């Protein structure tokens, strides 16, 4: 099984690098994952990551994009409340990439 | 994963390997296969052999008596399903089906020719279930079952979208999709599935829908839709859940709660129901129209399907209305009665608005939303302003399950022509019963198999590009949530500039509602034609 190496410990992941146990997540892991993708996390990224985890705790699933967009609009101003801005932050897709950084499972297909 | 450019990917190589197919071992390629099922997904539904395994490992950790299980399973199914035995027996290998499969057309792998796909299992059937095969072996087209053959069966069963296009061209009516369905069922006995199917099945069993949405999540999401509709129309539209005594239970694919394209289709339903004052309720328990169990085994399909009727009974509704979903429709109309027989605790569906009796739904009491809406339009019950969709030049993608499997050709087209002014058909050999699959159906809409999906979508993409270039088509309408969730990626690749839209999104745009404010935007919040400056 693939794993993530973090602070001398191994954490199990799936084939796409999502943590198997979302509760074993540590903040620093997001930095490690982002670094591998060549990204530096800013406070905007963190806003999203934290929101994802909060939402997940309440609903056991990551929010749909509409809700994410609305949230970011609330936190960072309406001019940033759009999908385009989210993609600027997470070029590989806000749902997929941000969920991975947040230690959440890979989103299932929308069917 | 980096995928080649369309110009490269479309140079398909159709040469055959130098060795006969039986002597050409399977080569499992990245980009073509989906990740194997997780242990917890099989456990959730009590499926055999839950364990950690990986497709890329040499050892797939099959049970010790895997061979026995498989052969017994095969014999049992050959005895149980006459069609299956027939399909295995009567193929004359004429090859009429060979070049009809989108995966062969777009990929060139000979084992994706329907005839050869079926032959993968047929050879095992001959060996273990027929006298000639037992005695004459290879000469009679029989071969030994090995772990490498199991891998091959798994690999190619998850490269068939069960679309049935091949069956249309077979002079004997052999339905290779049925063979794929049973290959999947057989490898499932050994704990071999894909996570993209096993995960949603487990979710659906636990929460009632593929996405794994809990009741409060659904309600939270719907409140977003209400807000969005209010922004566009100034109307407060409501929707009830789990309401006993409603006339109709509405069941739709749960992906519509999540996928941006599906979201807007769902808003279209909400507006329609509000406008005609339909006595309808939804369920958080039976919150899935689709049925990924159907891509696993008949037994699992039945288990998931039965929830819908249990809920209809509990809520004491009269009949069921189904949303824009493809395979839901095939399960409903082609399997339901065989599994459960006609439903006697619901009533024959009658539209409360037009009085139309849906004769076709007499036995299983479920009406498709496009039948329902087309009937409303035909009776002049909707006030429609197609001009609001004038920026759309529309073509319609027939989803395999609603068209080839169900013959639902006219209703969606009739609706589109009433809510849009610009409609053009793709070439006749690519639509209606001849339709080309999206390339991602039957649970293959994952991301790790993107090359397979893009290849499978080549024929559909070609036809879309054709009407885009010829008529300026910029919108691909459809009535399936798998299409809505997957086709955008595929047309972005093969026919850039075309947007994927659900039919009821177009309905929602055109619907002139009582008491609404003057609309300036469509349901996506984009300006309506002529209102760009506002
Ligand atoms: S068209 Fe029918 S009979 Fe001919 S090879 Fe294909 S499955 Fe066999
Ligand atoms: S059912 Fe569709 S995907 Fe499967 S072999 Fe036939 S044409 Fe190909």
XYZ file of C-alpha atoms and ligand atoms in Angstrom:
661
model
C 0.000 0.000 0.000
C 1.266 3.499 -0.783
C 1.944 5.816 2.125
C 2.890 9.354 3.025
C 6.074 9.871 4.976
C 5.626 12.603 7.565
C 7.838 13.463 10.534
C 9.374 10.028 10.525
C 6.059 8.211 10.413
C 4.224 6.452 7.619
C 0.585 7.247 6.927
C -1.382 5.003 4.628
C -2.798 6.588 1.463
C -4.736 5.358 -1.547
C -3.304 5.110 -5.075
C -3.908 8.803 -5.700
C -2.234 9.934 -2.499
C -5.337 10.603 -0.368
C -4.992 9.745 3.305
C -6.870 6.597 4.219
C -7.726 7.914 7.688
C -8.786 11.559 7.600
C -8.408 11.810 11.371
C -4.697 11.056 11.214
C -4.130 14.292 9.282
C -1.666 16.890 10.555
C -1.466 20.444 9.252
C 2.091 19.998 8.098
C 1.035 17.233 5.717
C -0.705 19.760 3.502
C 2.589 21.615 3.131
C 4.406 18.419 2.199
C 1.809 17.492 -0.422
C 1.741 21.004 -1.857
C 5.496 21.084 -2.095
C 5.433 17.908 -4.151
C 3.032 19.635 -6.546
C 5.268 22.713 -6.673
C 2.809 24.893 -4.756
C 3.380 27.120 -1.756
C 0.373 27.360 0.501
C -0.860 30.864 1.237
C -3.487 31.994 3.714
C -6.047 31.730 0.887
C -5.230 28.058 0.444
C -5.516 27.536 4.161
C -8.885 29.212 4.256
C -10.171 26.559 1.861
C -8.424 23.651 3.531
C -9.839 24.580 6.925
C -13.293 25.076 5.537
C -13.149 21.685 3.833
C -12.297 19.972 7.077
C -14.971 21.798 9.026
C -17.549 20.938 6.427
C -16.413 17.337 6.351
C -16.763 16.996 10.095
C -20.334 18.145 9.872
C -21.437 16.346 6.706
C -18.922 13.472 6.231
C -18.344 14.577 2.684
C -16.522 17.465 1.034
C -18.755 20.348 -0.050
C -19.897 20.699 -3.628
C -18.227 23.419 -5.617
C -21.150 25.873 -5.350
C -20.848 25.881 -1.574
C -17.067 26.224 -1.746
C -17.331 29.184 -4.085
C -19.831 30.861 -1.806
C -17.631 30.326 1.213
C -14.570 31.790 -0.414
C -16.638 34.751 -1.574
C -17.679 35.313 2.032
C -14.152 35.016 3.391
C -12.212 36.844 0.709
C -14.639 39.140 -0.989
C -17.169 38.628 -3.787
C -14.606 39.207 -6.558
C -12.903 35.993 -5.485
C -16.091 33.990 -5.088
C -15.868 32.154 -8.404
C -14.679 28.870 -9.798
C -11.902 30.488 -11.770
C -10.260 31.815 -8.643
C -10.508 28.410 -6.984
C -8.721 26.870 -9.942
C -6.015 29.495 -9.674
C -5.431 28.380 -6.108
C -5.704 24.674 -6.858
C -4.780 24.135 -10.495
C -5.487 20.385 -10.388
C -9.085 21.091 -9.375
C -10.317 22.493 -6.058
C -12.315 19.398 -5.197
C -9.560 16.918 -5.831
C -6.401 18.743 -4.903
C -7.694 20.678 -1.927
C -9.370 17.593 -0.466
C -6.118 15.718 -0.685
C -4.231 18.465 1.125
C -6.969 18.545 3.732
C -6.528 14.830 4.365
C -10.019 13.993 3.155
C -10.942 11.004 0.986
C -10.986 11.355 -2.770
C -14.363 12.702 -3.881
C -16.501 10.069 -5.631
C -17.848 10.588 -9.115
C -20.910 12.752 -9.464
C -23.308 10.017 -10.389
C -1.758 11.967 -15.627
C -0.446 13.444 -18.826
C -2.488 12.364 -21.809
C -1.429 12.789 -25.415
C -2.893 15.570 -27.524
C -6.029 14.770 -29.559
C -4.057 14.791 -32.821
C -1.818 12.079 -31.404
C -4.428 10.028 -29.607
C -6.642 9.885 -32.687
C -3.948 8.122 -34.703
C -5.292 4.739 -33.728
C -3.248 1.685 -34.657
C -5.437 -1.187 -35.805
C -2.792 -3.837 -36.423
C -3.082 -7.251 -34.784
C -0.324 -8.830 -32.713
C 1.728 -11.535 -34.447
C 0.617 -14.211 -31.973
C -2.932 -15.674 -31.888
C -5.092 -14.023 -29.256
C -4.995 -16.931 -26.836
C -1.213 -16.838 -26.876
C -1.059 -13.098 -26.393
C -1.026 -12.559 -22.650
C -2.850 -9.624 -21.161
C -0.824 -6.496 -20.613
C -2.456 -4.263 -18.031
C -1.808 -0.644 -18.941
C -1.893 2.499 -16.824
C -4.462 4.991 -18.034
C -6.717 2.162 -19.173
C -7.668 0.402 -15.949
C -9.389 1.692 -12.821
C -8.059 1.163 -9.298
C -9.163 -2.049 -7.672
C -11.849 -2.081 -4.987
C -10.949 -1.267 -1.417
C -11.354 -3.776 1.342
C -13.857 -1.670 3.239
C -16.132 -1.256 0.216
C -16.574 -5.003 -0.174
C -16.998 -5.449 3.573
C -19.763 -2.859 3.650
C -22.014 -5.029 1.515
C -20.694 -8.442 2.542
C -19.034 -9.217 -0.776
C -16.554 -12.101 -1.034
C -12.814 -11.857 -0.420
C -12.436 -8.381 1.063
C -8.702 -7.653 1.322
C -6.112 -5.071 0.426
C -4.907 -5.613 -3.110
C -3.590 -3.614 -5.994
C -4.047 -4.105 -9.730
C -0.380 -3.403 -10.297
C 0.703 -6.189 -7.915
C 1.554 -9.575 -9.369
C -0.516 -11.350 -6.713
C -4.175 -10.350 -6.654
C -4.746 -12.381 -3.498
C -7.490 -14.580 -4.854
C -9.114 -17.104 -2.546
C -7.383 -20.518 -2.545
C -10.199 -22.208 -4.402
C -10.603 -19.378 -6.923
C -10.802 -21.709 -9.896
C -13.544 -23.797 -8.402
C -15.504 -20.679 -7.407
C -15.277 -19.215 -10.880
C -16.203 -22.377 -12.763
C -19.046 -23.195 -10.388
C -20.270 -19.620 -10.724
C -20.134 -19.883 -14.492
C -22.015 -23.195 -14.594
C -24.664 -21.867 -12.260
C -25.262 -18.801 -14.432
C -25.262 -20.721 -17.676
C -28.031 -22.896 -16.228
C -29.924 -19.967 -14.776
C -29.895 -17.554 -17.720
C -30.916 -19.073 -21.035
C -29.924 -15.907 -22.868
C -26.415 -16.199 -21.470
C -25.990 -19.778 -22.659
C -27.424 -18.852 -26.026
C -25.051 -15.909 -26.430
C -22.144 -18.156 -25.535
C -23.252 -20.874 -27.940
C -24.394 -19.210 -31.127
C -21.751 -16.692 -32.146
C -20.505 -17.573 -35.643
C -17.630 -15.108 -35.413
C -18.814 -13.239 -38.480
C -17.220 -10.064 -37.211
C -20.178 -7.780 -37.910
C -19.851 -6.389 -34.387
C -16.075 -6.018 -34.457
C -15.754 -2.382 -35.485
C -18.917 -1.128 -33.770
C -17.463 -0.686 -30.287
C -16.277 2.816 -29.394
C -13.379 1.364 -27.401
C -12.116 -0.563 -30.383
C -12.675 2.366 -32.736
C -10.846 4.776 -30.449
C -8.264 2.387 -29.043
C -7.503 -0.344 -31.565
C -6.969 -3.088 -28.960
C -8.315 -6.251 -30.688
C -9.632 -7.619 -27.398
C -12.004 -4.682 -27.343
C -13.771 -5.996 -30.425
C -17.052 -7.225 -28.960
C -16.624 -10.641 -30.543
C -13.252 -11.110 -28.892
C -14.356 -9.600 -25.601
C -17.012 -12.297 -25.409
C -14.595 -14.925 -26.671
C -12.461 -14.318 -23.579
C -15.188 -15.958 -21.526
C -16.574 -18.187 -24.248
C -13.246 -20.031 -24.372
C -13.596 -20.833 -20.674
C -17.207 -21.846 -21.121
C -16.164 -24.247 -23.888
C -13.440 -25.763 -21.770
C -15.486 -26.354 -18.640
C -19.081 -26.533 -19.826
C -19.055 -28.236 -23.252
C -17.966 -31.714 -24.308
C -16.215 -30.621 -27.477
C -14.145 -28.089 -25.616
C -13.296 -30.526 -22.858
C -12.015 -33.093 -25.369
C -10.574 -31.025 -28.196
C -9.327 -28.048 -26.218
C -7.794 -25.287 -28.270
C -9.029 -26.698 -31.594
C -12.561 -26.174 -30.343
C -11.714 -22.678 -29.130
C -11.328 -23.720 -25.495
C -8.605 -22.729 -23.069
C -7.471 -23.377 -19.555
C -8.533 -20.998 -16.786
C -5.431 -19.464 -15.202
C -4.855 -16.448 -12.996
C -3.628 -14.607 -16.057
C -6.981 -15.319 -17.747
C -8.772 -13.987 -14.657
C -6.780 -10.779 -14.941
C -7.633 -10.543 -18.614
C -11.343 -11.022 -17.944
C -11.285 -8.354 -15.257
C -9.304 -5.940 -17.422
C -11.628 -6.189 -20.430
C -14.876 -6.394 -18.492
C -13.985 -2.963 -17.158
C -13.309 -1.712 -20.677
C -16.860 -2.293 -21.827
C -19.501 0.260 -20.923
C -22.325 -2.237 -21.447
C -23.656 0.148 -24.075
C -25.041 -2.563 -26.367
C -24.124 -0.846 -29.603
C -22.546 -4.063 -30.833
C -25.751 -6.038 -30.329
C -27.525 -3.789 -32.804
C -25.320 -5.076 -35.602
C -25.159 -8.747 -34.651
C -27.292 -10.851 -37.018
C -28.100 -13.123 -34.062
C -28.799 -10.365 -31.603
C -26.001 -11.411 -29.294
C -25.741 -8.852 -26.549
C -22.117 -8.570 -25.485
C -23.156 -6.188 -22.719
C -24.931 -9.111 -21.053
C -21.739 -11.121 -21.293
C -19.757 -8.286 -19.727
C -22.352 -8.005 -16.980
C -21.878 -11.671 -16.146
C -18.077 -11.544 -16.390
C -18.172 -8.734 -13.844
C -20.472 -10.791 -11.666
C -18.095 -13.755 -11.861
C -14.915 -11.846 -11.051
C -16.802 -10.250 -8.175
C -17.094 -13.706 -6.652
C -13.328 -13.530 -6.280
C -13.360 -10.028 -4.801
C -12.351 -8.322 -8.045
C -14.143 -5.099 -8.816
C -13.076 -1.480 -9.215
C -13.258 1.066 -6.416
C -15.086 3.566 -8.610
C -18.015 1.141 -8.564
C -17.506 -0.614 -5.227
C -17.273 2.708 -3.334
C -20.591 4.127 -4.581
C -22.268 0.742 -4.059
C -21.110 0.723 -0.435
C -22.238 4.333 -0.038
C -25.616 3.603 -1.526
C -26.146 0.643 0.760
C -25.221 2.694 3.818
C -26.721 6.106 3.080
C -29.158 5.545 0.228
C -27.119 7.221 -2.490
C -23.878 6.782 -4.404
C -22.384 10.021 -3.181
C -22.807 9.108 0.481
C -24.969 12.135 1.264
C -26.590 12.133 4.683
C -30.096 13.565 5.107
C -28.919 16.877 6.574
C -26.397 17.261 3.750
C -29.127 16.915 1.157
C -31.296 19.494 2.881
C -28.341 21.863 3.174
C -27.560 21.519 -0.532
C -31.163 22.036 -1.580
C -31.271 25.264 0.405
C -28.444 26.479 -1.859
C -30.559 25.665 -4.899
C -33.528 27.517 -3.416
C -31.359 30.547 -2.894
C -30.045 30.390 -6.469
C -33.575 30.094 -7.883
C -34.662 33.030 -5.774
C -31.827 35.114 -7.192
C -32.925 34.370 -10.751
C -36.721 34.457 -10.426
C -37.520 36.256 -7.188
C -39.643 33.246 -6.258
C -39.447 31.126 -3.138
C -39.543 27.573 -4.406
C -39.875 24.761 -1.883
C -39.363 21.016 -2.044
C -40.539 18.415 0.444
C -38.651 15.363 1.688
C -39.949 12.152 3.249
C -43.527 13.464 3.202
C -46.109 10.747 3.713
C -49.170 10.800 1.536
C -47.689 12.799 -1.326
C -49.044 11.730 -4.691
C -45.664 11.184 -6.318
C -42.200 10.114 -5.175
C -39.452 11.698 -7.222
C -36.204 9.736 -7.525
C -33.177 11.087 -9.352
C -29.419 10.489 -9.546
C -27.704 11.830 -6.419
C -24.863 13.237 -8.512
C -27.227 16.082 -9.304
C -26.715 17.310 -5.754
C -23.030 17.615 -6.435
C -22.023 18.001 -10.033
C -22.283 21.626 -11.249
C -24.132 20.537 -14.413
C -26.396 18.280 -12.408
C -27.094 21.080 -9.904
C -28.699 23.207 -12.568
C -30.696 20.308 -13.984
C -32.064 19.724 -10.500
C -32.989 23.391 -10.182
C -34.940 22.921 -13.407
C -36.982 20.120 -11.780
C -37.633 22.254 -8.714
C -38.938 25.133 -10.782
C -41.131 22.880 -12.886
C -42.696 21.161 -9.862
C -43.331 24.515 -8.226
C -44.888 26.002 -11.329
C -47.397 23.205 -11.886
C -48.026 22.727 -8.160
C -47.136 19.046 -8.243
C -47.885 17.036 -5.114
C -44.445 15.463 -5.030
C -41.944 14.436 -2.395
C -38.366 13.195 -2.388
C -36.676 10.795 -0.038
C -33.406 10.982 1.838
C -33.429 7.197 2.250
C -34.177 6.346 -1.342
C -32.016 9.139 -2.663
C -30.487 7.434 -5.657
C -31.978 6.807 -9.069
C -28.838 5.244 -10.459
C -27.738 1.771 -9.513
C -24.039 0.965 -9.499
C -25.019 -2.395 -8.082
C -26.103 -3.174 -11.627
C -22.440 -2.844 -12.667
C -21.493 -5.405 -10.038
C -23.998 -8.238 -9.885
C -27.681 -8.841 -10.318
C -27.987 -9.533 -6.626
C -26.489 -6.182 -5.655
C -28.593 -4.369 -8.223
C -31.701 -5.914 -6.680
C -30.670 -4.975 -3.161
C -30.207 -1.338 -4.072
C -33.245 -1.155 -6.304
C -35.608 -2.560 -3.710
C -35.035 0.472 -1.473
C -36.908 2.693 -3.895
C -40.054 0.623 -3.760
C -39.816 0.097 -0.017
C -39.807 3.871 0.326
C -42.660 4.371 -2.128
C -44.679 1.920 -0.051
C -43.760 3.535 3.251
C -44.642 7.017 2.044
C -47.872 5.699 0.484
C -47.369 7.556 -2.763
C -49.363 6.645 -5.859
C -46.529 6.384 -8.332
C -42.891 7.251 -8.972
C -41.334 9.858 -11.205
C -37.717 9.373 -12.283
C -35.192 12.112 -13.031
C -32.664 12.471 -15.825
C -30.643 9.301 -15.396
C -29.547 6.706 -17.908
C -28.931 3.322 -16.374
C -31.642 3.852 -13.784
C -33.988 3.577 -16.689
C -32.589 0.349 -17.989
C -32.736 -1.246 -14.546
C -36.246 -0.016 -14.060
C -37.731 -1.108 -17.314
C -35.723 -4.123 -18.316
C -34.918 -5.808 -15.021
C -37.414 -4.708 -12.435
C -40.297 -6.920 -13.506
C -38.055 -9.944 -13.906
C -36.723 -9.448 -10.410
C -39.832 -8.460 -8.516
C -42.845 -8.822 -10.785
C -45.404 -6.051 -11.271
C -45.929 -3.694 -8.351
C -49.389 -4.020 -6.823
C -49.268 -1.460 -4.024
C -48.910 1.606 -6.265
C -51.346 3.036 -8.794
C -51.059 3.270 -12.543
C -49.409 6.618 -13.194
C -51.690 9.416 -14.330
C -50.468 12.964 -14.768
C -52.452 15.046 -12.264
C -52.051 18.048 -14.541
C -53.105 16.673 -17.939
C -54.924 13.471 -17.023
C -52.664 11.484 -19.326
C -52.393 7.814 -18.399
C -48.865 6.551 -18.858
C -49.820 3.183 -20.307
C -46.194 2.180 -20.778
C -45.656 2.428 -17.025
C -48.623 0.274 -16.082
C -46.679 -2.520 -14.460
C -43.833 -0.866 -12.600
C -45.403 2.554 -12.014
C -42.492 4.742 -12.883
C -42.550 7.593 -15.387
C -39.511 9.305 -16.825
C -39.366 13.047 -16.300
C -38.999 13.682 -20.047
C -42.218 11.742 -20.709
C -43.901 13.770 -18.018
C -42.633 17.159 -19.201
C -43.206 16.431 -22.902
C -46.797 15.596 -22.020
C -47.190 18.892 -20.134
C -45.911 20.814 -23.140
C -48.107 18.906 -25.557
C -51.152 19.897 -23.503
C -50.101 23.528 -23.438
C -49.635 23.525 -19.661
C -46.310 25.351 -19.640
C -45.630 28.929 -20.573
C -42.288 28.777 -22.344
C -39.994 31.423 -23.723
C -37.395 29.652 -25.863
C -35.673 32.947 -26.672
C -34.032 32.789 -23.253
C -32.000 29.860 -24.566
C -31.057 31.643 -27.768
C -27.369 31.646 -27.046
C -27.488 27.880 -27.169
C -27.162 26.017 -30.447
C -28.135 22.579 -29.262
C -27.589 18.982 -30.245
C -28.801 15.962 -28.292
C -26.691 13.052 -27.106
C -28.785 9.910 -26.808
C -27.568 8.090 -23.720
C -27.220 4.380 -24.494
C -29.579 3.338 -21.750
C -32.423 5.705 -22.460
C -32.187 5.375 -26.222
C -30.861 2.018 -27.349
C -32.138 0.202 -24.301
C -35.409 2.068 -23.842
C -36.387 3.854 -27.051
C -36.806 7.217 -25.350
C -35.969 9.111 -28.552
C -38.752 11.606 -29.131
C -39.603 13.009 -25.713
C -36.288 14.744 -24.984
C -36.128 16.083 -28.540
C -39.697 17.343 -28.327
C -38.887 19.193 -25.111
C -35.662 20.692 -26.449
C -37.395 21.935 -29.594
C -39.995 23.651 -27.429
C -37.546 25.340 -25.100
C -34.782 26.186 -27.592
C -34.904 27.785 -31.014
C -31.724 26.246 -32.386
C -31.491 22.487 -32.627
C -29.384 20.318 -34.943
C -28.964 16.552 -35.054
C -25.661 14.764 -35.205
C -25.245 12.334 -38.142
C -27.894 9.568 -38.179
C -25.455 6.704 -37.679
C -24.391 8.264 -34.348
C -27.769 8.993 -32.713
C -30.931 7.251 -31.527
C -30.444 3.465 -31.388
C -27.140 3.910 -33.224
C -25.861 6.309 -30.612
C -22.236 6.266 -29.584
C -21.551 5.839 -25.905
C -20.006 8.683 -23.894
C -17.201 6.214 -23.199
C -17.498 6.482 -19.413
C -20.716 4.617 -18.629
C -21.258 1.549 -16.438
C -19.055 2.915 -13.673
C -15.970 3.662 -15.766
C -16.088 7.404 -15.165
C -12.993 7.490 -12.938
C -9.934 9.648 -13.567
C -7.110 7.104 -13.481
C -8.476 5.512 -16.675
C -8.604 8.824 -18.536
C -6.873 7.525 -21.634
C -9.489 4.796 -21.984
C -12.297 7.304 -21.525
C -10.888 9.721 -24.065
C -10.373 6.932 -26.559
C -13.858 5.598 -25.974
C -15.286 9.064 -26.512
C -13.579 9.547 -29.862
C -16.569 8.541 -32.015
C -18.984 10.669 -29.979
C -16.484 13.526 -29.943
C -16.135 13.319 -33.725
C -19.862 13.653 -34.261
C -20.057 16.599 -31.856
C -17.171 18.304 -33.617
C -18.934 17.768 -36.928
C -22.081 19.634 -35.872
C -20.034 22.243 -34.059
C -18.165 23.056 -37.270
C -21.144 22.713 -39.579
C -23.946 24.378 -37.600
C -22.130 26.209 -34.840
C -23.439 23.830 -32.159
C -22.196 24.922 -28.737
C -24.412 22.843 -26.438
C -24.659 19.112 -25.923
C -27.936 18.321 -24.184
C -28.548 14.949 -22.556
C -30.694 13.196 -19.967
C -28.120 11.228 -17.980
C -26.095 12.230 -14.937
C -23.083 10.161 -15.987
C -23.116 12.150 -19.218
C -23.384 15.443 -17.421
C -20.538 14.588 -15.077
C -18.210 13.092 -17.679
C -18.919 14.440 -21.141
C -17.623 17.926 -20.390
C -14.074 16.624 -19.949
C -14.435 14.530 -23.078
C -15.835 17.233 -25.356
C -13.302 19.733 -24.005
C -10.787 17.326 -25.443
C -12.432 16.314 -28.732
C -14.738 19.231 -29.531
C -13.688 22.304 -27.588
C -16.217 25.058 -27.095
C -19.239 22.846 -26.503
C -21.017 22.930 -23.139
C -22.856 19.967 -21.622
C -26.363 20.677 -20.327
C -29.219 18.698 -18.809
C -32.537 19.015 -20.624
C -34.313 20.324 -17.516
C -31.785 23.088 -17.170
C -32.986 24.305 -20.562
C -36.577 23.850 -19.382
C -35.874 25.886 -16.242
C -34.414 28.698 -18.308
C -37.360 28.867 -20.690
C -40.101 28.356 -18.105
C -42.080 31.555 -17.533
C -43.266 31.243 -13.968
C -46.257 32.895 -12.367
C -45.198 35.899 -10.336
C -41.566 35.800 -11.308
C -39.536 38.991 -11.654
C -38.141 39.951 -15.021
C -35.236 37.602 -15.464
C -31.880 38.977 -16.445
C -29.816 35.829 -16.057
C -30.093 32.140 -16.791
C -29.960 29.523 -14.046
C -26.181 29.727 -13.973
C -26.273 33.435 -13.278
C -25.023 34.299 -16.775
C -26.810 37.140 -18.575
C -29.747 36.242 -20.785
C -29.500 37.149 -24.475
C -30.175 40.904 -24.789
C -29.551 41.518 -21.053
C -25.793 41.497 -21.199
C -25.365 45.060 -19.989
C -27.606 44.719 -16.915
S -21.886 -10.040 -34.872
Fe -22.755 -11.579 -33.501
S -22.347 -13.543 -34.472
Fe -21.050 -12.020 -35.499
S -19.116 -12.098 -34.359
Fe -20.305 -10.492 -33.386
S -21.387 -11.525 -31.711
Fe -20.638 -13.145 -33.094
S -21.562 -3.263 -25.192
Fe -20.635 -1.390 -26.016
S -18.683 -1.229 -24.918
Fe -19.390 -3.337 -24.682
S -18.475 -4.461 -26.372
Fe -20.489 -3.802 -27.092
S -20.088 -1.863 -28.132
Fe -18.284 -2.288 -26.856
